[in-house]
PDB file of C-alpha atoms in Angstrom:
ATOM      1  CA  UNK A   1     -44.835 -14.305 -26.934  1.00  0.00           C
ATOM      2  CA  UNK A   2     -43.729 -16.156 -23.499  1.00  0.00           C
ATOM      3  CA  UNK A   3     -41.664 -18.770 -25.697  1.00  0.00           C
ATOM      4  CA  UNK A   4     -39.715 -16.216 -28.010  1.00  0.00           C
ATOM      5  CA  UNK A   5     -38.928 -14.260 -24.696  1.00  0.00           C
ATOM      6  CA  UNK A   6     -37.383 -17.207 -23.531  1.00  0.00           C
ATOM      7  CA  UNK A   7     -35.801 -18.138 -26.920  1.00  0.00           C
ATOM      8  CA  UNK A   8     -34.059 -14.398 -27.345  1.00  0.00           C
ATOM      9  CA  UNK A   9     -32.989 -14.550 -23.904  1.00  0.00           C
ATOM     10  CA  UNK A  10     -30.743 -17.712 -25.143  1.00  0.00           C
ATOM     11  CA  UNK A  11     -29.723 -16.225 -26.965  1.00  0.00           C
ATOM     12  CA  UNK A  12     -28.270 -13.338 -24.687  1.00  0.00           C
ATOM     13  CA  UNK A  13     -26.798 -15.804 -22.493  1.00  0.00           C
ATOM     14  CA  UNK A  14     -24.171 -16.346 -25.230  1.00  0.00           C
ATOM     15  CA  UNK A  15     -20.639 -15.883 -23.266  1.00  0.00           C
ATOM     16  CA  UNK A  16     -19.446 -13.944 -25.861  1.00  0.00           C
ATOM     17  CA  UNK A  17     -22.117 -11.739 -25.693  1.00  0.00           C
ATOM     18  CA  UNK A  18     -23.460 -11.273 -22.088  1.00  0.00           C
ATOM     19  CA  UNK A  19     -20.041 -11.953 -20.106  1.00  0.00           C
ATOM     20  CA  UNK A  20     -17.985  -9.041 -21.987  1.00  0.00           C
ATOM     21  CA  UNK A  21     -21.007  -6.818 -21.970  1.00  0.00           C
ATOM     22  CA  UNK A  22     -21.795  -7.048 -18.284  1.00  0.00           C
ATOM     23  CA  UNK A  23     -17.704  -6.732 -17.263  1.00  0.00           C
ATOM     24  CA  UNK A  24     -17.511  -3.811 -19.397  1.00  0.00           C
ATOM     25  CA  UNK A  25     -20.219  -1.936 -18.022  1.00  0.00           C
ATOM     26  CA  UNK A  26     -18.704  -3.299 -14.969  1.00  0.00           C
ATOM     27  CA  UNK A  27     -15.656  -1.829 -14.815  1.00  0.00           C
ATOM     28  CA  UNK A  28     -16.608   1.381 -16.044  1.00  0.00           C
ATOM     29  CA  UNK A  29     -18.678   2.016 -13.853  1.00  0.00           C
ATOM     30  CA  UNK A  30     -16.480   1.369 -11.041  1.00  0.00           C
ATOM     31  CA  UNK A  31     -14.054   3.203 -12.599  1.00  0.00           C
ATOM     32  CA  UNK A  32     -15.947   6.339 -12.853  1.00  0.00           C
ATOM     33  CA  UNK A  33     -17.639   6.328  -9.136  1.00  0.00           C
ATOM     34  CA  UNK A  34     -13.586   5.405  -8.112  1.00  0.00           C
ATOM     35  CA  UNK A  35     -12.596   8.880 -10.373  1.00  0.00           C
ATOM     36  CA  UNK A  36     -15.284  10.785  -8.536  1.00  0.00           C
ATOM     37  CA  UNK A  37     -14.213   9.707  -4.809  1.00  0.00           C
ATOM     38  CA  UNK A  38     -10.910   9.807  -6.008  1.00  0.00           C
ATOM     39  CA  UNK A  39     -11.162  13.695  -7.142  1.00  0.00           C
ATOM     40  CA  UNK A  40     -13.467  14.505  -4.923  1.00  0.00           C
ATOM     41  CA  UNK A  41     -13.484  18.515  -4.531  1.00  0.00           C
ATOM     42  CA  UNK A  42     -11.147  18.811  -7.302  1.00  0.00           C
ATOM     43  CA  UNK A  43     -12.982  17.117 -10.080  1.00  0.00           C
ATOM     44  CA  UNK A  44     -15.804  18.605 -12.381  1.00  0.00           C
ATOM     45  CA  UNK A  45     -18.612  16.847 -12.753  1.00  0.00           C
ATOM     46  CA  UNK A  46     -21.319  16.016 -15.296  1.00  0.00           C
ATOM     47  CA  UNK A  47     -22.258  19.669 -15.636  1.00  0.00           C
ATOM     48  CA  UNK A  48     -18.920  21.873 -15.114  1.00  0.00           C
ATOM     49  CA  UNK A  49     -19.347  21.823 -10.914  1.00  0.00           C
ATOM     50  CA  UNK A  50     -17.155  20.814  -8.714  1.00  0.00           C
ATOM     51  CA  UNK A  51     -18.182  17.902  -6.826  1.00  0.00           C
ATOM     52  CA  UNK A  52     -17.606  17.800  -2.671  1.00  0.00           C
ATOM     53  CA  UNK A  53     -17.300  15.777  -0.290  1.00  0.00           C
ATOM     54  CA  UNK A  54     -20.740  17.496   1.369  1.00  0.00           C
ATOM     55  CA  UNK A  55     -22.446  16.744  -1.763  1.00  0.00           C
ATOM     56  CA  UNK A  56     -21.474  13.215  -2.228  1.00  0.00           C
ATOM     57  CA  UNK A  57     -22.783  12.857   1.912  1.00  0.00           C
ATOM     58  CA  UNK A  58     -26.528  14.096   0.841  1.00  0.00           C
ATOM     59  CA  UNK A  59     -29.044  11.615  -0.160  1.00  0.00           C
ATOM     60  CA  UNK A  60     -28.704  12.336  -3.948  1.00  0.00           C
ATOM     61  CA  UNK A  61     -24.845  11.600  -3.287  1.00  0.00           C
ATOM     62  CA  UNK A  62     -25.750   7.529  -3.189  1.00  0.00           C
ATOM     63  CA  UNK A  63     -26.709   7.787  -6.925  1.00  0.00           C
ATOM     64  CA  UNK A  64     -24.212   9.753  -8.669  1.00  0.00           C
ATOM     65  CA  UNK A  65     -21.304   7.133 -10.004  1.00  0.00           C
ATOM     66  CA  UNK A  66     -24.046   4.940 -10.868  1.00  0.00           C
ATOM     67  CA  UNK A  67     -26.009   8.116 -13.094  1.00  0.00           C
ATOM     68  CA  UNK A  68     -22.582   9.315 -14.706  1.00  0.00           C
ATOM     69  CA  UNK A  69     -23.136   5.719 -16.814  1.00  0.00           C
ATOM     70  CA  UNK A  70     -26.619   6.773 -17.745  1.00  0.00           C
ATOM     71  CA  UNK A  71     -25.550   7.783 -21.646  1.00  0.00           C
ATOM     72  CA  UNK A  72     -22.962   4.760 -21.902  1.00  0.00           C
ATOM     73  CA  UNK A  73     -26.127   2.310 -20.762  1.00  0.00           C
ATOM     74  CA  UNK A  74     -27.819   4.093 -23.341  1.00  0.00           C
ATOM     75  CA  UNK A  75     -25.524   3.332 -26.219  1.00  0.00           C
ATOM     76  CA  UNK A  76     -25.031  -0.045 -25.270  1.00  0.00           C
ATOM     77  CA  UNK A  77     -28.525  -1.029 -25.586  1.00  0.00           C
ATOM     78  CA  UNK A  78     -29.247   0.893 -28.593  1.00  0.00           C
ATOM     79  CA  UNK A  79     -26.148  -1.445 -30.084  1.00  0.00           C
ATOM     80  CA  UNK A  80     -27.875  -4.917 -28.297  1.00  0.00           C
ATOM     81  CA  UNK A  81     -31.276  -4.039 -29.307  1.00  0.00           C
ATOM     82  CA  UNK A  82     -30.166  -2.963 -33.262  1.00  0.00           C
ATOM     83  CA  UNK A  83     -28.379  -5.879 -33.671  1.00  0.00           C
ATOM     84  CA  UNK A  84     -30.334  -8.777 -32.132  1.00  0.00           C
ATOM     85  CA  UNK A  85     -32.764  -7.488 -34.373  1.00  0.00           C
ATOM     86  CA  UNK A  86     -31.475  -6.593 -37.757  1.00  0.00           C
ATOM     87  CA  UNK A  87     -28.974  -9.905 -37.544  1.00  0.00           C
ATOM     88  CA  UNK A  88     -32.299 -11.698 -38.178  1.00  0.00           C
ATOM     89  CA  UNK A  89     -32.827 -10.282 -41.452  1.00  0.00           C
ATOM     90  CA  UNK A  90     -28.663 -10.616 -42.203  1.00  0.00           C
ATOM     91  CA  UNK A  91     -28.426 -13.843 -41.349  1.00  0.00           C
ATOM     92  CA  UNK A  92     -31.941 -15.108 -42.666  1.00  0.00           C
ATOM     93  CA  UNK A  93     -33.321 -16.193 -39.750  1.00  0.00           C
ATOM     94  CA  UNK A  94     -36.111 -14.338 -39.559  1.00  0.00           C
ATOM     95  CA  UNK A  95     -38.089 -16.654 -41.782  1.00  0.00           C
ATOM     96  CA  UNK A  96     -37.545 -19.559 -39.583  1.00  0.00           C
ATOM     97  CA  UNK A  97     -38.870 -17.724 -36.534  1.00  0.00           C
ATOM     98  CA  UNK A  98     -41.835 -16.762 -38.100  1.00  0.00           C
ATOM     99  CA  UNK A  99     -42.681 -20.329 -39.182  1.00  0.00           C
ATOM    100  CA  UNK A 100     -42.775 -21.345 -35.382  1.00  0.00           C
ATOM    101  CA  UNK A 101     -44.515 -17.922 -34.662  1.00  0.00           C
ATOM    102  CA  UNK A 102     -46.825 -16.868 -37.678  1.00  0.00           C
ATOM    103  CA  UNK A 103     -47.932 -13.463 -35.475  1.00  0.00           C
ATOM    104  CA  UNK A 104     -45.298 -11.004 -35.937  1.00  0.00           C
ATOM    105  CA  UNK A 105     -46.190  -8.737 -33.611  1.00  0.00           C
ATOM    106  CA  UNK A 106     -45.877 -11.298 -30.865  1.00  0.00           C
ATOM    107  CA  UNK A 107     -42.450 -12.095 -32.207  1.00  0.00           C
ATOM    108  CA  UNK A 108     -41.233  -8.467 -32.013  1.00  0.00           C
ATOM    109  CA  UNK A 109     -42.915  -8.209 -29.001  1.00  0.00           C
ATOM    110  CA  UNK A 110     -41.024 -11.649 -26.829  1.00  0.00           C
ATOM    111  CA  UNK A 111     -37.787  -9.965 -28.441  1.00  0.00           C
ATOM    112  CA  UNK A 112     -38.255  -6.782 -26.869  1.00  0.00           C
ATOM    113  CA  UNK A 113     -39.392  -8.065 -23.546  1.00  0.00           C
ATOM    114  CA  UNK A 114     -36.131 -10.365 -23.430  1.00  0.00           C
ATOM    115  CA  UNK A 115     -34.209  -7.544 -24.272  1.00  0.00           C
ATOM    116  CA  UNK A 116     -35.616  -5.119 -21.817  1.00  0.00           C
ATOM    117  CA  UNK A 117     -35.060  -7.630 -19.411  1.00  0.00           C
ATOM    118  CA  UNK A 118     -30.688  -8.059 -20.332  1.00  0.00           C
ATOM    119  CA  UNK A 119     -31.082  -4.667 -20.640  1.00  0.00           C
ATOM    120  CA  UNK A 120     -32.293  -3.951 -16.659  1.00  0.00           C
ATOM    121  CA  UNK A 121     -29.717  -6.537 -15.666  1.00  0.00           C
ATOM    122  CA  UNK A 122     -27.061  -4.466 -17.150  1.00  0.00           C
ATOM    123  CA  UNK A 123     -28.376  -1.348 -15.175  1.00  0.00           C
ATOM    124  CA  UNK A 124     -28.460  -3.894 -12.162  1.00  0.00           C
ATOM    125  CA  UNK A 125     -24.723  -4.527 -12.455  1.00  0.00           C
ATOM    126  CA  UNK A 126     -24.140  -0.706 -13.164  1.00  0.00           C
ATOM    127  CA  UNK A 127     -25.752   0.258 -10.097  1.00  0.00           C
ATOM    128  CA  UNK A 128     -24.581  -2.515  -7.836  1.00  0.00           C
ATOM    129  CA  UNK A 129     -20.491  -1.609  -9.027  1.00  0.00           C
ATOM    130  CA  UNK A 130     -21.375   1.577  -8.617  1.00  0.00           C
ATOM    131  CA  UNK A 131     -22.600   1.822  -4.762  1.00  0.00           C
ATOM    132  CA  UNK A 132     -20.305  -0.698  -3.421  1.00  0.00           C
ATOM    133  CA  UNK A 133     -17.028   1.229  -5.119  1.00  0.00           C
ATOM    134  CA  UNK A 134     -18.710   4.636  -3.537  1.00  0.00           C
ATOM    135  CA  UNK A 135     -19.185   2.911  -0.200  1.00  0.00           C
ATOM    136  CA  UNK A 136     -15.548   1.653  -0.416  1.00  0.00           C
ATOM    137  CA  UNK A 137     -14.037   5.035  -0.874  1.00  0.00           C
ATOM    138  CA  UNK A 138     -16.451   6.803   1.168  1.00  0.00           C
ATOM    139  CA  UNK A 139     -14.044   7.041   4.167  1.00  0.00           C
ATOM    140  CA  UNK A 140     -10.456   8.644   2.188  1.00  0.00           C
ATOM    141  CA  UNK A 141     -12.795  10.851   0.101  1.00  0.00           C
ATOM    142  CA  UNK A 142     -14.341  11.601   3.939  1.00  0.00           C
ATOM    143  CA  UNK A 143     -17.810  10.908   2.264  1.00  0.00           C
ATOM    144  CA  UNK A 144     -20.593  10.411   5.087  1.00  0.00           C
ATOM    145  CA  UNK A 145     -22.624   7.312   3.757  1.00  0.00           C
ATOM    146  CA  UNK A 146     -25.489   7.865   6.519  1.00  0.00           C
ATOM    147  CA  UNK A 147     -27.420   9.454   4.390  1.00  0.00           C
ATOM    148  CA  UNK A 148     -27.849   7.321   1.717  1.00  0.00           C
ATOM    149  CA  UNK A 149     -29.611   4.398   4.095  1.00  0.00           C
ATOM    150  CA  UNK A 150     -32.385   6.662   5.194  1.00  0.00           C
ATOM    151  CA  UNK A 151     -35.945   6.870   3.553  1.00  0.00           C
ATOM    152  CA  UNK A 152     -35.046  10.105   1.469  1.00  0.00           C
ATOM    153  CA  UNK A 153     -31.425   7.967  -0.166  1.00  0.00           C
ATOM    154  CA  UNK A 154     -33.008   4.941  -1.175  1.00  0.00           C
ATOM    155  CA  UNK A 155     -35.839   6.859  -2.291  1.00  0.00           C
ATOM    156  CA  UNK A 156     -33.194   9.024  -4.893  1.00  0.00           C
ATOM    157  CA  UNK A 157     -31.592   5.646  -5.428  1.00  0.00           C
ATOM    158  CA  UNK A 158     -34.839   4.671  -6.619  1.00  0.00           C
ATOM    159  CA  UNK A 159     -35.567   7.578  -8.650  1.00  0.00           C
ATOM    160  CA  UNK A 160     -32.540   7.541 -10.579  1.00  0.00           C
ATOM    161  CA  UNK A 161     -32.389   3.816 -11.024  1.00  0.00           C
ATOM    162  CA  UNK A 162     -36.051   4.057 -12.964  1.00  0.00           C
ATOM    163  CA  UNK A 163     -34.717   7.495 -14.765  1.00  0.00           C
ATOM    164  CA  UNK A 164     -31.916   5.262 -16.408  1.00  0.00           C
ATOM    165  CA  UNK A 165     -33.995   2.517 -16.698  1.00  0.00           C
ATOM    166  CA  UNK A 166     -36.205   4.651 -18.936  1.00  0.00           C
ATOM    167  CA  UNK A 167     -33.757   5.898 -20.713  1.00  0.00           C
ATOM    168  CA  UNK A 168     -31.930   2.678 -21.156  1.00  0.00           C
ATOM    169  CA  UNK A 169     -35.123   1.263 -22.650  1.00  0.00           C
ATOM    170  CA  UNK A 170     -35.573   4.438 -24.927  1.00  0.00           C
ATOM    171  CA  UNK A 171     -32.154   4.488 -26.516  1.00  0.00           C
ATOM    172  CA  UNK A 172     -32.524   0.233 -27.242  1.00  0.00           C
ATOM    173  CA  UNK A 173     -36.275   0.839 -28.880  1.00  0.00           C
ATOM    174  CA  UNK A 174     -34.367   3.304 -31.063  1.00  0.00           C
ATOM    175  CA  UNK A 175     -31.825   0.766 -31.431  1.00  0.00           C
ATOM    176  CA  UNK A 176     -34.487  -1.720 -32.523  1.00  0.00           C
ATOM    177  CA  UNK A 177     -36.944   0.272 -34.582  1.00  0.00           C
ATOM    178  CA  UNK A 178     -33.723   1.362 -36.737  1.00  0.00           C
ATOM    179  CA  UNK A 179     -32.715  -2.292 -37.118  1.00  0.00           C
ATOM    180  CA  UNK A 180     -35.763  -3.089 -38.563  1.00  0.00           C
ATOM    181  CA  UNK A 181     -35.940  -0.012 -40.888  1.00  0.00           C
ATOM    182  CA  UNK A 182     -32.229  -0.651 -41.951  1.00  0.00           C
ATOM    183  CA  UNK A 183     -31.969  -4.707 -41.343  1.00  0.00           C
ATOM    184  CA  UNK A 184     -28.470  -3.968 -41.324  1.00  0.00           C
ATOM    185  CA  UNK A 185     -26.431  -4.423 -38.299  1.00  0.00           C
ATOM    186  CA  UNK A 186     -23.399  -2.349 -39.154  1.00  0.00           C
ATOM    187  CA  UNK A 187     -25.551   0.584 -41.041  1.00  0.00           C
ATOM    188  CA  UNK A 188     -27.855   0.391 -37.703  1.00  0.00           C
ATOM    189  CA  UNK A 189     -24.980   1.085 -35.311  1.00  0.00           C
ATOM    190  CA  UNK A 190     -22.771   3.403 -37.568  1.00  0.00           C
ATOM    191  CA  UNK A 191     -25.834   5.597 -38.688  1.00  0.00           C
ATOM    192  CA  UNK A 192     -27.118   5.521 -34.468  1.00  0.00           C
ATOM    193  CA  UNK A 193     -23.796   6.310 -32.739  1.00  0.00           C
ATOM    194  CA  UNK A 194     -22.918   9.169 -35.061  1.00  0.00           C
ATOM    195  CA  UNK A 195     -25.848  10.688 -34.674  1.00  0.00           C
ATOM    196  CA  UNK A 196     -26.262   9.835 -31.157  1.00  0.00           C
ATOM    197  CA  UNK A 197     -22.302  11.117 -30.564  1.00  0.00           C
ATOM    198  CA  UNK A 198     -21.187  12.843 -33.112  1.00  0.00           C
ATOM    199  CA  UNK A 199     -24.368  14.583 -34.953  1.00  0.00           C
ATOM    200  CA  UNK A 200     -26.402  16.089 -32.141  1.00  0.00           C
ATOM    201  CA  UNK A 201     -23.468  17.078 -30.178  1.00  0.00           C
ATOM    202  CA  UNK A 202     -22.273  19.323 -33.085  1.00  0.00           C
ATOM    203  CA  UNK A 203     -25.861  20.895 -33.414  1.00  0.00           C
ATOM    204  CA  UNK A 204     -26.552  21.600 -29.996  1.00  0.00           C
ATOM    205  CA  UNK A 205     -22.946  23.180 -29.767  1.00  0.00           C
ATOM    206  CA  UNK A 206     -23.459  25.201 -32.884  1.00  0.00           C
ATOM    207  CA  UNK A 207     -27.196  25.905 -32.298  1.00  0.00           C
ATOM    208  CA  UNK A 208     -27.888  25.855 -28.793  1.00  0.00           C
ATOM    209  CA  UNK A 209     -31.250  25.835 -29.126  1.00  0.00           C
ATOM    210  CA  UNK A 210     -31.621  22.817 -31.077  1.00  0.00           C
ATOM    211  CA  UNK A 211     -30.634  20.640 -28.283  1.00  0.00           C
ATOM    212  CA  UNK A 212     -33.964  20.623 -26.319  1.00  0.00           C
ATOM    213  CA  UNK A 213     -35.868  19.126 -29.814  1.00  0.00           C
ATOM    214  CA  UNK A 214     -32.637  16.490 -30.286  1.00  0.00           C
ATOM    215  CA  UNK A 215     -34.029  12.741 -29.259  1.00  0.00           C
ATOM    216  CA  UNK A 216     -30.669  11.942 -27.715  1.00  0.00           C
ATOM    217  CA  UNK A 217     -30.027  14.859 -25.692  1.00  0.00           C
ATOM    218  CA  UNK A 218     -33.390  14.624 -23.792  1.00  0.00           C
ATOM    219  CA  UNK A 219     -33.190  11.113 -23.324  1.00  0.00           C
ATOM    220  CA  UNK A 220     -29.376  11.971 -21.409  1.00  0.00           C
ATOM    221  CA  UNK A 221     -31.464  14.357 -19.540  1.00  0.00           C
ATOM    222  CA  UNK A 222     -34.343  11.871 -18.293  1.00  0.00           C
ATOM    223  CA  UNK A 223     -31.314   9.558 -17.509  1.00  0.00           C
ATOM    224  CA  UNK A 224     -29.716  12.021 -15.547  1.00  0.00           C
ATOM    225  CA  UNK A 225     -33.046  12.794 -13.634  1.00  0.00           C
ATOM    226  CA  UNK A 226     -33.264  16.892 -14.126  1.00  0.00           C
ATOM    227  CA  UNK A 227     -33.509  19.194 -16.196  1.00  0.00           C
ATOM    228  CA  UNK A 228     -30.422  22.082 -17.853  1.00  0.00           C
ATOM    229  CA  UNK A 229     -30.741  25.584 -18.067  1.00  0.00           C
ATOM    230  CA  UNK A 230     -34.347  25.787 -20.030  1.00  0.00           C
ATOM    231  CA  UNK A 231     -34.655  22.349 -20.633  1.00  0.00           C
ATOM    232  CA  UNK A 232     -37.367  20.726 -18.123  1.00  0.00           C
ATOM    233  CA  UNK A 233     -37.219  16.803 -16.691  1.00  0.00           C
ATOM    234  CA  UNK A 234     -40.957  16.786 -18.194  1.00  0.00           C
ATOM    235  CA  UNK A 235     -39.868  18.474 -21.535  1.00  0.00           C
ATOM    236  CA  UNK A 236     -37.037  16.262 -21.775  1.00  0.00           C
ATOM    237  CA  UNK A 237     -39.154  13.024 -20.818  1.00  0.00           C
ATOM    238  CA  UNK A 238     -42.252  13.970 -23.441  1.00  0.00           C
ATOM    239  CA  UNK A 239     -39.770  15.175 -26.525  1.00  0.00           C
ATOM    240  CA  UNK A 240     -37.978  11.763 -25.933  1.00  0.00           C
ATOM    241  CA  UNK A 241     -40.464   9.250 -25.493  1.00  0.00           C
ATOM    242  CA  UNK A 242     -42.296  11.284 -28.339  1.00  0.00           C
ATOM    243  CA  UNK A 243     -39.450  10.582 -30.790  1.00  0.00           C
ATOM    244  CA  UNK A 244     -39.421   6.713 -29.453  1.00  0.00           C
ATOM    245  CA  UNK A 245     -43.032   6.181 -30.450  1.00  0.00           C
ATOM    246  CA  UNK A 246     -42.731   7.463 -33.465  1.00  0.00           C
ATOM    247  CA  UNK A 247     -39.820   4.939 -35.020  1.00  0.00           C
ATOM    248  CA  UNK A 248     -41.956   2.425 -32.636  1.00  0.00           C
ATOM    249  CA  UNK A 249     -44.796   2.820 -34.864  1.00  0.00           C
ATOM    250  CA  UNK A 250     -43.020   3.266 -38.126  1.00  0.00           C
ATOM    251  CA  UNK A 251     -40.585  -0.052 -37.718  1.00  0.00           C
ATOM    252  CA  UNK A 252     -43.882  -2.317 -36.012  1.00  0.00           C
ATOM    253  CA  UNK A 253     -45.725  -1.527 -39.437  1.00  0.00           C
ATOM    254  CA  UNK A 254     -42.854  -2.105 -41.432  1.00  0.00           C
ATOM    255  CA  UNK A 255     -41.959  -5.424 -39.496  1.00  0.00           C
ATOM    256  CA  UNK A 256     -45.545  -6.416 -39.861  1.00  0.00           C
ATOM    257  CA  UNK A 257     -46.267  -5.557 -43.683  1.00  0.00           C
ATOM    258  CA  UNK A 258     -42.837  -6.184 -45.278  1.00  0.00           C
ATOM    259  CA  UNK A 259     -42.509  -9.449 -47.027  1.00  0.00           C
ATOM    260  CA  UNK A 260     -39.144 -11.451 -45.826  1.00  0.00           C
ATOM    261  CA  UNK A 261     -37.721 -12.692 -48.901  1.00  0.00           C
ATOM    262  CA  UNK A 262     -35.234 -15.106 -46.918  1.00  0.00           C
TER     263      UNK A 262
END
């Protein structure tokens, strides 16, 4: 499983892959922690509140450009994870890789580690944009950044990073478990960021309480580390992972018993 890790992650290294993917998330996230500090108590935030100055000086302050790019993390590894996965079955490779590794389960298995592992890197870059734009426009936003070297800010640093990391992870196993059911890139991504954007944000508009059984809605809320309104961080986490398990399962036995005809 060690050697396909390695192999997959060759194949992440591609420049046109990694290099646009990493400057993308990039740049949006320092654009969004520069909007925040920017419009700093004018702007609303994630939720409808207006953001301050005050709030932005607490401990949890330290974190919040970097969680604003939870969902977009999300999406982008669902896309990474459901193509590197159902490309193999487009482009007939699959067969070849399981000649050099007969055990598919150890196959799926490297991918997903070496996936998971691009996947944290892109969080990585996220979060490392994130706190040195907010540190940079701590003093005209008038943003005391004191608070976010003590115990209690690196500890909701922390927090938040593993939220998003979780939720990162969640969104790509989707990603992969439909790219196996589908093993077609394009119907993988069209079919996941519809629903995903489109689909559930529609029903938990019209039916508000839909949203707290939606996969993609709770896994936004474990990404952004709490709950809304009666929506718990534990509900949210369980209903999510729940849901990820599930198309786990299905896809493994799928990738497992289906014969690969090319």
């Amino acid at each position: 499983m060690i050697r396909v890790a390695f192999a997959e992650l060759r194949k992440l290294r591609r420049r046109t892959l990694s290099i646009p993917t990493l400057g993308i998330i990039t740049a949006l996230s320092t654009f969004f922690t520069w909007f925040v500090f920017h419009k700093v108590n004018t702007s609303n935030g994630r939720r409808g509140e207006v953001i301050s100055s005050a709030y932005l000086s607490t401990p949890k302050g330290f974190a919040y450009g970097f969680i604003i790019m939870s969902f977009f993390l999300g999406m982008t590894a669902f896309c990474i994870f459901a193509s590197q996965t159902a490309n193999e079955y487009t482009l007939g490779t699959l067969r070849n890789l399981l000649v050099r590794q007969p055990s598919r389960m150890k196959l799926l298995g490297g991918k997903f580690v070496a996936i998971s592992l691009f996947a944290a890197i892109m969080n990585t870059f996220a979060a490392a944009s994130s706190f040195l734009t907010g540190f940079l426009m701590s003093g005209a936003a008038k943003v005391d950044t004191s608070a976010w070297f003590t115990a209690s800010g690196l500890s909701e640093f922390g927090k938040s990073f593993l939220n998003i990391f979780i939720s990162t992870i969640a969104f790509g196993t989707l990603g992969m478990a439909i790219g196996i059911i589908l093993r077609s890139p394009i119907s993988s991504l069209a079919i996941g960021l519809i629903w995903f954007v489109i689909v559930e944000n529609i029903l938990g508009g019209l039916i508000t309480s839909t949203a707290k059984w939606l996969p993609g809605q709770n896994l936004i809320l474990v990404g952004d580390g709490g709950g809304s309104g009666e929506v718990s961080y534990s509900h949210a986490l369980v209903v999510g992972l729940a849901f990820v398990a599930l198309f786990a399962v299905v896809a493994a036995t799928l990738f497992k018993k289906r014969d690969v005809a090319s």
